[in-house]
Amino acid sequence: MIYLDHSATTKPSAEVMHTFIQANERYYANPASLHEMGVSVNNLLNRSREQVAGLIHTTPEHVIFTSGGSESNNFLIKGLARANTHRGKHIVVSSIEHASVLETARALEHEGFTVDYVNVDRHGVVDLEDLKAKLTKDTVVVSIMHVNNEMGAIQPIAQIAQIVRDNSRAFYHVDAVQSFGKLPIQFNDDLGPDAISISGHKINGLKGTGIAALRKRTTIEPIIHGGGQEMGLRSGTVAVPQDVALAKAARIAIENQRERAVKYAAWRNDIHAFLEPMEDVHVLSSNDGAPHIVSCSIRGLKGEVIVNAMQRAGVIVSTSSACHSKDNQISHVVQAIGVPDDFARGVIRMSFGEGLTDADIETFKQAFAQVVKQVRGEIKTHEMA
């Protein structure tokens, strides 16, 4: 079976699993304990935090280990917004954010915050003039992702950061779940985001692991209270083996980033060239987008039908987003970029990762052409019956 759904999740690498198992066996004490074993575990945790901080150019005390991208998004947006109401109670997000950002913004509306949504163009890139127009003196948080999970659009985060700083006092948060390890993303003293969310299971790490990182010391309110772990920002006994494994996955992802990006971009462009001449196929992703994501739609067909047929042909693909693949709703991203109605339900996504080969890409192309022809034939036969 050829797996082309790495944007949904990835298989933990052998190196990550080895690190996780070894840490569980040797470093199982509570890092908050004062005895020798606890101190040893805490030292290991600190080294892992330092490693992550070095990768994204911040300091260790600004790296908070979490359970994943959704928690990181919730913690950073809610924490910054609630702790800084003296700056205002206005939030700005893009119209194509992940559900964990959009639903967080909606939850804050119930607390008295107001939310504005920035428009995107047909390629899924935010309208910078619209962003500028929606910033006010009361804007406290702007959350605009780096790479869109459904179609791979890359947002100009440096330009966004500049606009936010020139026109507001807001903190700029970036959901980097789909970009970390695929594209350069790090803090910069002069230009860049104020907060970043990272997920472990997108970079061949373990599910249930993530990072919420800050550029500098900032007032932020915790959403989990208790014993004061993680610099008082995320209480609860720290899952040291998971966090050590995440640091390993992050290091490997950054080390191999450039090499993989070149390979994935070549596959993406090859698939685009294959899809574009096909009748009734509309390519949503772009050669200027993320190297690891290809997205397209087939006129008059449902994405889940294509997904099931491709699976029977030995290839795993997904609908536009794994988070909404079971609700049969038209994706908010598809709506935001103005996909025509007769294409809107036929969106599928292919995403690359470790273990794929050139031969796998060729097999996908052959299977896709056969599946689309077969499904259309079955529908025509059913209509004539």
Short mmCIF file of C-alpha atoms in Angstrom, two decimals:
data_model
loop_
_atom_site.label_atom_id
_atom_site.label_comp_id
_atom_site.label_asym_id
_atom_site.label_seq_id
_atom_site.Cartn_x
_atom_site.Cartn_y
_atom_site.Cartn_z
CA MET A 1 0.00 0.00 0.00
CA ILE A 2 1.35 3.42 -0.98
CA TYR A 3 0.74 6.01 1.75
CA LEU A 4 0.14 9.56 0.47
CA ASP A 5 -1.47 11.03 3.58
CA HIS A 6 1.51 12.35 5.51
CA SER A 7 -0.17 15.70 6.17
CA ALA A 8 -2.72 13.81 8.28
CA THR A 9 -0.05 11.93 10.23
CA THR A 10 3.31 10.25 9.79
CA LYS A 11 4.84 7.01 10.97
CA PRO A 12 7.25 7.50 13.90
CA SER A 13 10.80 6.95 12.70
CA ALA A 14 12.91 4.10 14.05
CA GLU A 15 15.29 6.61 15.66
CA VAL A 16 12.42 8.39 17.43
CA MET A 17 10.96 5.11 18.67
CA HIS A 18 14.38 3.99 19.94
CA THR A 19 14.81 7.25 21.84
CA PHE A 20 11.30 7.00 23.30
CA ILE A 21 11.70 3.39 24.45
CA GLN A 22 15.15 4.01 25.88
CA ALA A 23 13.95 7.08 27.80
CA ASN A 24 10.99 5.13 29.19
CA GLU A 25 13.23 2.35 30.40
CA ARG A 26 16.00 4.48 31.91
CA TYR A 27 14.46 7.87 32.70
CA TYR A 28 11.08 7.07 34.21
CA ALA A 29 11.37 9.12 37.42
CA ASN A 30 9.42 12.33 37.91
CA PRO A 31 11.58 15.27 36.80
CA ALA A 32 10.15 17.36 39.67
CA SER A 33 11.51 14.92 42.28
CA LEU A 34 14.54 16.03 44.30
CA HIS A 35 16.27 12.65 44.41
CA GLU A 36 19.10 11.69 42.08
CA MET A 37 16.89 9.89 39.57
CA GLY A 38 14.53 12.86 39.33
CA VAL A 39 17.43 15.26 38.84
CA SER A 40 18.81 13.05 36.06
CA VAL A 41 15.44 13.04 34.27
CA ASN A 42 15.11 16.80 34.66
CA ASN A 43 18.56 17.28 33.15
CA LEU A 44 17.52 15.18 30.17
CA LEU A 45 14.35 17.25 29.78
CA ASN A 46 16.37 20.47 29.91
CA ARG A 47 18.75 19.22 27.21
CA SER A 48 15.79 18.39 24.98
CA ARG A 49 14.30 21.83 25.55
CA GLU A 50 17.64 23.45 24.71
CA GLN A 51 17.84 21.41 21.52
CA VAL A 52 14.41 22.56 20.35
CA ALA A 53 15.16 26.17 21.30
CA GLY A 54 18.31 26.06 19.19
CA LEU A 55 16.40 24.80 16.17
CA ILE A 56 13.87 27.66 16.21
CA HIS A 57 16.18 30.40 17.56
CA THR A 58 14.65 31.12 20.93
CA THR A 59 15.68 30.45 24.52
CA PRO A 60 14.80 27.23 26.41
CA GLU A 61 12.44 28.93 28.86
CA HIS A 62 10.28 29.96 25.90
CA VAL A 63 9.73 26.36 24.74
CA ILE A 64 6.69 24.66 26.30
CA PHE A 65 6.07 20.98 25.57
CA THR A 66 2.38 20.19 24.89
CA SER A 67 0.20 17.32 23.66
CA GLY A 68 0.18 18.53 20.04
CA GLY A 69 -0.69 21.25 17.57
CA SER A 70 -4.28 21.76 18.71
CA GLU A 71 -3.29 22.27 22.33
CA SER A 72 -0.45 24.58 21.31
CA ASN A 73 -2.83 26.70 19.22
CA ASN A 74 -5.37 26.85 22.04
CA PHE A 75 -2.78 27.68 24.67
CA LEU A 76 -1.00 30.39 22.68
CA ILE A 77 -4.07 32.17 21.33
CA LYS A 78 -6.14 31.97 24.52
CA GLY A 79 -3.16 32.57 26.76
CA LEU A 80 -1.96 35.68 24.92
CA ALA A 81 -5.47 37.07 24.47
CA ARG A 82 -6.61 36.60 28.08
CA ALA A 83 -3.40 37.88 29.63
CA ASN A 84 -3.26 41.03 27.53
CA THR A 85 -6.78 42.43 27.51
CA HIS A 86 -5.24 45.80 28.43
CA ARG A 87 -4.08 45.90 24.79
CA GLY A 88 -7.58 45.17 23.52
CA LYS A 89 -10.06 42.36 22.93
CA HIS A 90 -9.91 42.06 19.14
CA ILE A 91 -8.57 38.98 17.34
CA VAL A 92 -7.73 38.54 13.65
CA VAL A 93 -7.40 35.16 11.92
CA SER A 94 -7.43 34.09 8.30
CA SER A 95 -10.49 32.45 6.80
CA ILE A 96 -8.57 29.21 6.08
CA GLU A 97 -7.06 28.43 9.47
CA HIS A 98 -7.15 24.97 11.01
CA ALA A 99 -10.21 24.20 13.11
CA SER A 100 -8.15 24.42 16.30
CA VAL A 101 -7.54 28.10 15.54
CA LEU A 102 -11.01 28.96 14.25
CA GLU A 103 -12.79 27.24 17.13
CA THR A 104 -10.45 28.85 19.65
CA ALA A 105 -11.30 32.26 18.21
CA ARG A 106 -15.02 31.44 18.40
CA ALA A 107 -14.64 30.32 22.02
CA LEU A 108 -13.02 33.65 22.87
CA GLU A 109 -15.97 35.46 21.32
CA HIS A 110 -18.06 34.02 24.15
CA GLU A 111 -15.68 35.75 26.55
CA GLY A 112 -16.27 39.15 24.99
CA PHE A 113 -13.57 39.21 22.32
CA THR A 114 -14.42 40.21 18.75
CA VAL A 115 -13.01 38.32 15.77
CA ASP A 116 -12.33 39.37 12.18
CA TYR A 117 -11.44 37.00 9.35
CA VAL A 118 -8.90 37.93 6.67
CA ASN A 119 -9.80 37.02 3.09
CA VAL A 120 -7.58 34.92 0.84
CA ASP A 121 -7.15 34.86 -2.93
CA ARG A 122 -7.99 31.90 -5.18
CA HIS A 123 -4.59 30.39 -4.41
CA GLY A 124 -5.27 30.50 -0.66
CA VAL A 125 -2.82 33.32 0.10
CA VAL A 126 -3.98 35.99 2.54
CA ASP A 127 -4.91 39.42 1.22
CA LEU A 128 -2.36 41.67 2.92
CA GLU A 129 -4.40 44.82 2.30
CA ASP A 130 -7.42 43.18 3.91
CA LEU A 131 -5.25 42.19 6.87
CA LYS A 132 -4.02 45.76 7.26
CA ALA A 133 -7.57 47.11 7.05
CA LYS A 134 -8.80 44.76 9.78
CA LEU A 135 -6.11 45.61 12.31
CA THR A 136 -7.15 48.10 14.98
CA LYS A 137 -5.67 49.68 18.09
CA ASP A 138 -7.53 46.98 20.06
CA THR A 139 -6.15 43.97 18.17
CA VAL A 140 -4.40 41.72 20.68
CA VAL A 141 -3.72 38.51 18.70
CA VAL A 142 -3.30 37.79 14.99
CA SER A 143 -3.17 34.09 14.06
CA ILE A 144 -2.29 33.26 10.46
CA MET A 145 -0.77 29.90 9.60
CA HIS A 146 2.41 29.27 7.62
CA VAL A 147 1.21 26.42 5.35
CA ASN A 148 -2.42 25.57 4.76
CA ASN A 149 -3.09 21.91 5.53
CA GLU A 150 -5.65 21.39 2.74
CA MET A 151 -4.02 22.93 -0.33
CA GLY A 152 -0.46 23.79 0.68
CA ALA A 153 -0.68 27.57 0.26
CA ILE A 154 2.31 29.31 1.85
CA GLN A 155 1.60 32.52 3.72
CA PRO A 156 4.14 35.38 3.63
CA ILE A 157 4.77 35.33 7.38
CA ALA A 158 7.58 37.92 7.31
CA GLN A 159 5.35 40.44 5.54
CA ILE A 160 2.45 39.60 7.83
CA ALA A 161 4.65 40.14 10.89
CA GLN A 162 5.76 43.52 9.56
CA ILE A 163 2.18 44.63 8.87
CA VAL A 164 1.04 43.48 12.32
CA ARG A 165 3.85 45.37 14.06
CA ASP A 166 3.44 48.51 11.98
CA ASN A 167 -0.33 48.73 12.48
CA SER A 168 -1.10 47.27 15.91
CA ARG A 169 0.25 46.13 19.26
CA ALA A 170 -0.91 42.58 18.60
CA PHE A 171 1.02 39.36 19.05
CA TYR A 172 1.45 37.38 15.83
CA HIS A 173 0.95 33.62 16.25
CA VAL A 174 1.82 31.14 13.50
CA ASP A 175 0.40 27.64 13.27
CA ALA A 176 3.49 25.93 11.84
CA VAL A 177 2.16 22.38 12.12
CA GLN A 178 2.29 21.82 8.34
CA SER A 179 5.51 23.72 7.71
CA PHE A 180 7.97 22.80 10.45
CA GLY A 181 10.51 20.40 8.98
CA LYS A 182 9.37 21.15 5.44
CA LEU A 183 10.08 24.88 5.14
CA PRO A 184 12.28 27.22 7.18
CA ILE A 185 10.38 28.57 10.20
CA GLN A 186 12.12 30.20 13.13
CA PHE A 187 12.10 33.26 15.34
CA ASN A 188 13.96 36.39 14.37
CA ASP A 189 14.82 39.31 16.62
CA ASP A 190 13.70 41.87 14.06
CA LEU A 191 11.05 40.22 11.92
CA GLY A 192 8.90 37.14 12.31
CA PRO A 193 6.19 35.67 14.52
CA ASP A 194 5.88 36.07 18.27
CA ALA A 195 4.58 32.53 18.86
CA ILE A 196 4.78 29.22 16.97
CA SER A 197 2.85 25.93 17.24
CA ILE A 198 4.48 22.62 16.25
CA SER A 199 3.13 19.05 16.22
CA GLY A 200 5.23 15.94 16.71
CA HIS A 201 3.21 13.45 14.69
CA LYS A 202 3.59 15.50 11.49
CA ILE A 203 7.39 15.07 11.55
CA ASN A 204 7.73 11.33 12.18
CA GLY A 205 7.39 11.83 15.91
CA LEU A 206 4.83 10.49 18.35
CA LYS A 207 1.18 11.41 18.50
CA GLY A 208 0.33 13.37 21.62
CA THR A 209 3.45 15.54 21.43
CA GLY A 210 3.80 19.18 20.48
CA ILE A 211 5.51 22.50 21.13
CA ALA A 212 4.22 25.96 21.95
CA ALA A 213 7.11 28.39 21.55
CA LEU A 214 7.50 32.11 22.18
CA ARG A 215 10.01 34.53 20.67
CA LYS A 216 10.67 36.38 23.93
CA ARG A 217 9.39 36.80 27.47
CA THR A 218 5.70 37.61 27.17
CA THR A 219 2.79 37.72 29.57
CA ILE A 220 0.67 34.65 28.85
CA GLU A 221 -2.02 32.92 30.89
CA PRO A 222 -1.91 29.15 31.38
CA ILE A 223 -4.94 27.04 30.50
CA ILE A 224 -3.85 24.12 32.70
CA HIS A 225 -3.28 24.97 36.35
CA GLY A 226 -1.71 22.81 39.02
CA GLY A 227 1.83 22.09 40.15
CA GLY A 228 3.52 24.73 38.03
CA GLN A 229 5.43 22.54 35.58
CA GLU A 230 6.71 23.94 32.26
CA MET A 231 7.65 27.30 33.78
CA GLY A 232 4.22 27.49 35.38
CA LEU A 233 2.52 27.56 31.99
CA ARG A 234 1.39 23.92 31.66
CA SER A 235 0.93 22.06 34.91
CA GLY A 236 0.99 18.28 35.16
CA THR A 237 3.72 15.68 35.41
CA VAL A 238 5.92 16.18 32.38
CA ALA A 239 5.94 13.32 29.85
CA VAL A 240 9.71 13.34 29.52
CA PRO A 241 10.12 10.30 27.18
CA GLN A 242 7.63 11.82 24.74
CA ASP A 243 9.32 15.22 24.87
CA VAL A 244 12.78 13.73 24.39
CA ALA A 245 11.48 11.79 21.39
CA LEU A 246 9.94 14.99 20.00
CA ALA A 247 13.25 16.82 20.28
CA LYS A 248 14.88 13.98 18.33
CA ALA A 249 12.16 14.12 15.64
CA ALA A 250 12.53 17.89 15.37
CA ARG A 251 16.29 17.69 14.98
CA ILE A 252 16.05 15.03 12.27
CA ALA A 253 13.35 16.99 10.45
CA ILE A 254 15.47 20.15 10.32
CA GLU A 255 18.63 18.27 9.33
CA ASN A 256 16.88 16.64 6.35
CA GLN A 257 14.60 19.55 5.47
CA ARG A 258 16.34 20.91 2.39
CA GLU A 259 16.99 17.52 0.79
CA ARG A 260 13.38 16.39 1.27
CA ALA A 261 11.96 19.70 0.04
CA VAL A 262 13.78 19.37 -3.28
CA LYS A 263 12.54 15.81 -3.78
CA TYR A 264 8.97 16.59 -2.73
CA ALA A 265 8.80 19.69 -4.94
CA ALA A 266 9.84 17.61 -7.95
CA TRP A 267 7.06 15.09 -7.22
CA ARG A 268 4.53 17.87 -6.67
CA ASN A 269 5.38 19.54 -9.97
CA ASP A 270 5.31 16.20 -11.78
CA ILE A 271 1.83 15.40 -10.44
CA HIS A 272 0.62 18.91 -11.31
CA ALA A 273 1.84 18.44 -14.89
CA PHE A 274 0.01 15.11 -14.98
CA LEU A 275 -3.27 16.46 -13.57
CA GLU A 276 -3.58 19.80 -15.33
CA PRO A 277 -4.41 18.47 -18.84
CA MET A 278 -7.02 16.07 -17.46
CA GLU A 279 -10.60 16.88 -18.32
CA ASP A 280 -12.80 17.80 -15.33
CA VAL A 281 -9.84 17.96 -12.91
CA HIS A 282 -9.13 21.26 -11.18
CA VAL A 283 -5.72 21.59 -9.50
CA LEU A 284 -5.93 23.58 -6.25
CA SER A 285 -2.31 23.41 -5.09
CA SER A 286 0.43 25.37 -6.79
CA ASN A 287 4.06 24.97 -7.83
CA ASP A 288 4.64 27.97 -5.56
CA GLY A 289 3.04 26.19 -2.61
CA ALA A 290 4.39 23.77 -0.02
CA PRO A 291 6.54 21.05 -1.58
CA HIS A 292 4.79 18.17 0.15
CA ILE A 293 1.10 18.85 -0.61
CA VAL A 294 -0.88 18.30 -3.82
CA SER A 295 -4.59 19.05 -3.88
CA CYS A 296 -7.10 18.76 -6.70
CA SER A 297 -10.82 18.38 -7.31
CA ILE A 298 -12.78 16.27 -9.78
CA ARG A 299 -15.93 17.68 -11.29
CA GLY A 300 -19.14 15.99 -10.21
CA LEU A 301 -17.50 13.38 -7.98
CA LYS A 302 -17.27 13.12 -4.21
CA GLY A 303 -13.87 13.08 -2.61
CA GLU A 304 -14.67 10.14 -0.35
CA VAL A 305 -15.64 8.03 -3.39
CA ILE A 306 -12.24 8.68 -4.96
CA VAL A 307 -10.47 7.99 -1.65
CA ASN A 308 -12.18 4.59 -1.33
CA ALA A 309 -11.52 3.68 -4.96
CA MET A 310 -7.86 4.68 -4.69
CA GLN A 311 -7.51 2.54 -1.59
CA ARG A 312 -8.81 -0.46 -3.52
CA ALA A 313 -6.12 0.35 -6.08
CA GLY A 314 -3.46 0.24 -3.38
CA VAL A 315 -2.94 3.98 -2.81
CA ILE A 316 -3.90 5.92 0.32
CA VAL A 317 -4.97 9.53 -0.28
CA SER A 318 -7.34 11.75 1.69
CA THR A 319 -10.10 14.26 1.25
CA SER A 320 -9.20 17.89 1.82
CA SER A 321 -8.52 17.54 5.56
CA ALA A 322 -8.40 14.53 7.87
CA CYS A 323 -10.01 16.63 10.61
CA HIS A 324 -13.22 16.95 8.56
CA SER A 325 -13.06 13.85 6.37
CA LYS A 326 -16.03 12.15 8.03
CA ASP A 327 -18.61 14.93 8.18
CA ASN A 328 -19.34 15.18 4.42
CA GLN A 329 -19.29 18.97 4.62
CA ILE A 330 -17.68 21.23 2.05
CA SER A 331 -14.42 22.45 3.55
CA HIS A 332 -14.26 26.07 4.71
CA VAL A 333 -10.99 26.34 2.78
CA VAL A 334 -12.63 25.22 -0.45
CA GLN A 335 -15.36 27.79 0.12
CA ALA A 336 -12.87 30.56 0.94
CA ILE A 337 -10.92 30.14 -2.30
CA GLY A 338 -14.09 30.05 -4.41
CA VAL A 339 -13.99 26.51 -5.84
CA PRO A 340 -16.99 26.13 -8.19
CA ASP A 341 -19.94 24.15 -6.81
CA ASP A 342 -19.55 21.27 -9.26
CA PHE A 343 -15.97 20.73 -8.02
CA ALA A 344 -16.43 21.56 -4.32
CA ARG A 345 -17.21 18.03 -3.07
CA GLY A 346 -14.58 16.30 -5.16
CA VAL A 347 -11.43 17.53 -3.41
CA ILE A 348 -8.65 15.09 -2.61
CA ARG A 349 -5.21 15.66 -1.14
CA MET A 350 -1.94 13.83 -1.66
CA SER A 351 0.89 14.53 0.80
CA PHE A 352 4.44 13.23 0.79
CA GLY A 353 6.72 11.90 3.49
CA GLU A 354 9.45 9.45 4.39
CA GLY A 355 9.60 6.13 2.55
CA LEU A 356 8.13 7.22 -0.77
CA THR A 357 9.92 6.62 -4.07
CA ASP A 358 9.71 7.86 -7.65
CA ALA A 359 8.07 4.55 -8.52
CA ASP A 360 5.33 5.20 -5.95
CA ILE A 361 4.51 8.51 -7.61
CA GLU A 362 4.23 6.81 -10.99
CA THR A 363 1.96 4.16 -9.48
CA PHE A 364 -0.25 6.89 -8.03
CA LYS A 365 -0.61 8.58 -11.42
CA GLN A 366 -1.59 5.35 -13.13
CA ALA A 367 -4.05 4.46 -10.39
CA PHE A 368 -5.62 7.92 -10.37
CA ALA A 369 -6.27 7.94 -14.11
CA GLN A 370 -7.81 4.47 -13.94
CA VAL A 371 -9.92 5.23 -10.86
CA VAL A 372 -11.43 8.44 -12.22
CA LYS A 373 -12.34 6.69 -15.47
CA GLN A 374 -13.77 3.71 -13.60
CA VAL A 375 -15.85 5.78 -11.16
CA ARG A 376 -17.27 7.89 -13.97
CA GLY A 377 -18.14 4.75 -15.88
CA GLU A 378 -19.91 3.26 -12.86
CA ILE A 379 -21.91 6.43 -12.34
CA LYS A 380 -22.92 6.54 -16.01
CA THR A 381 -23.96 2.89 -15.94
CA HIS A 382 -26.01 3.47 -12.78
CA GLU A 383 -27.76 6.48 -14.33
CA MET A 384 -28.67 4.47 -17.46
CA ALA A 385 -29.99 1.52 -15.49
#
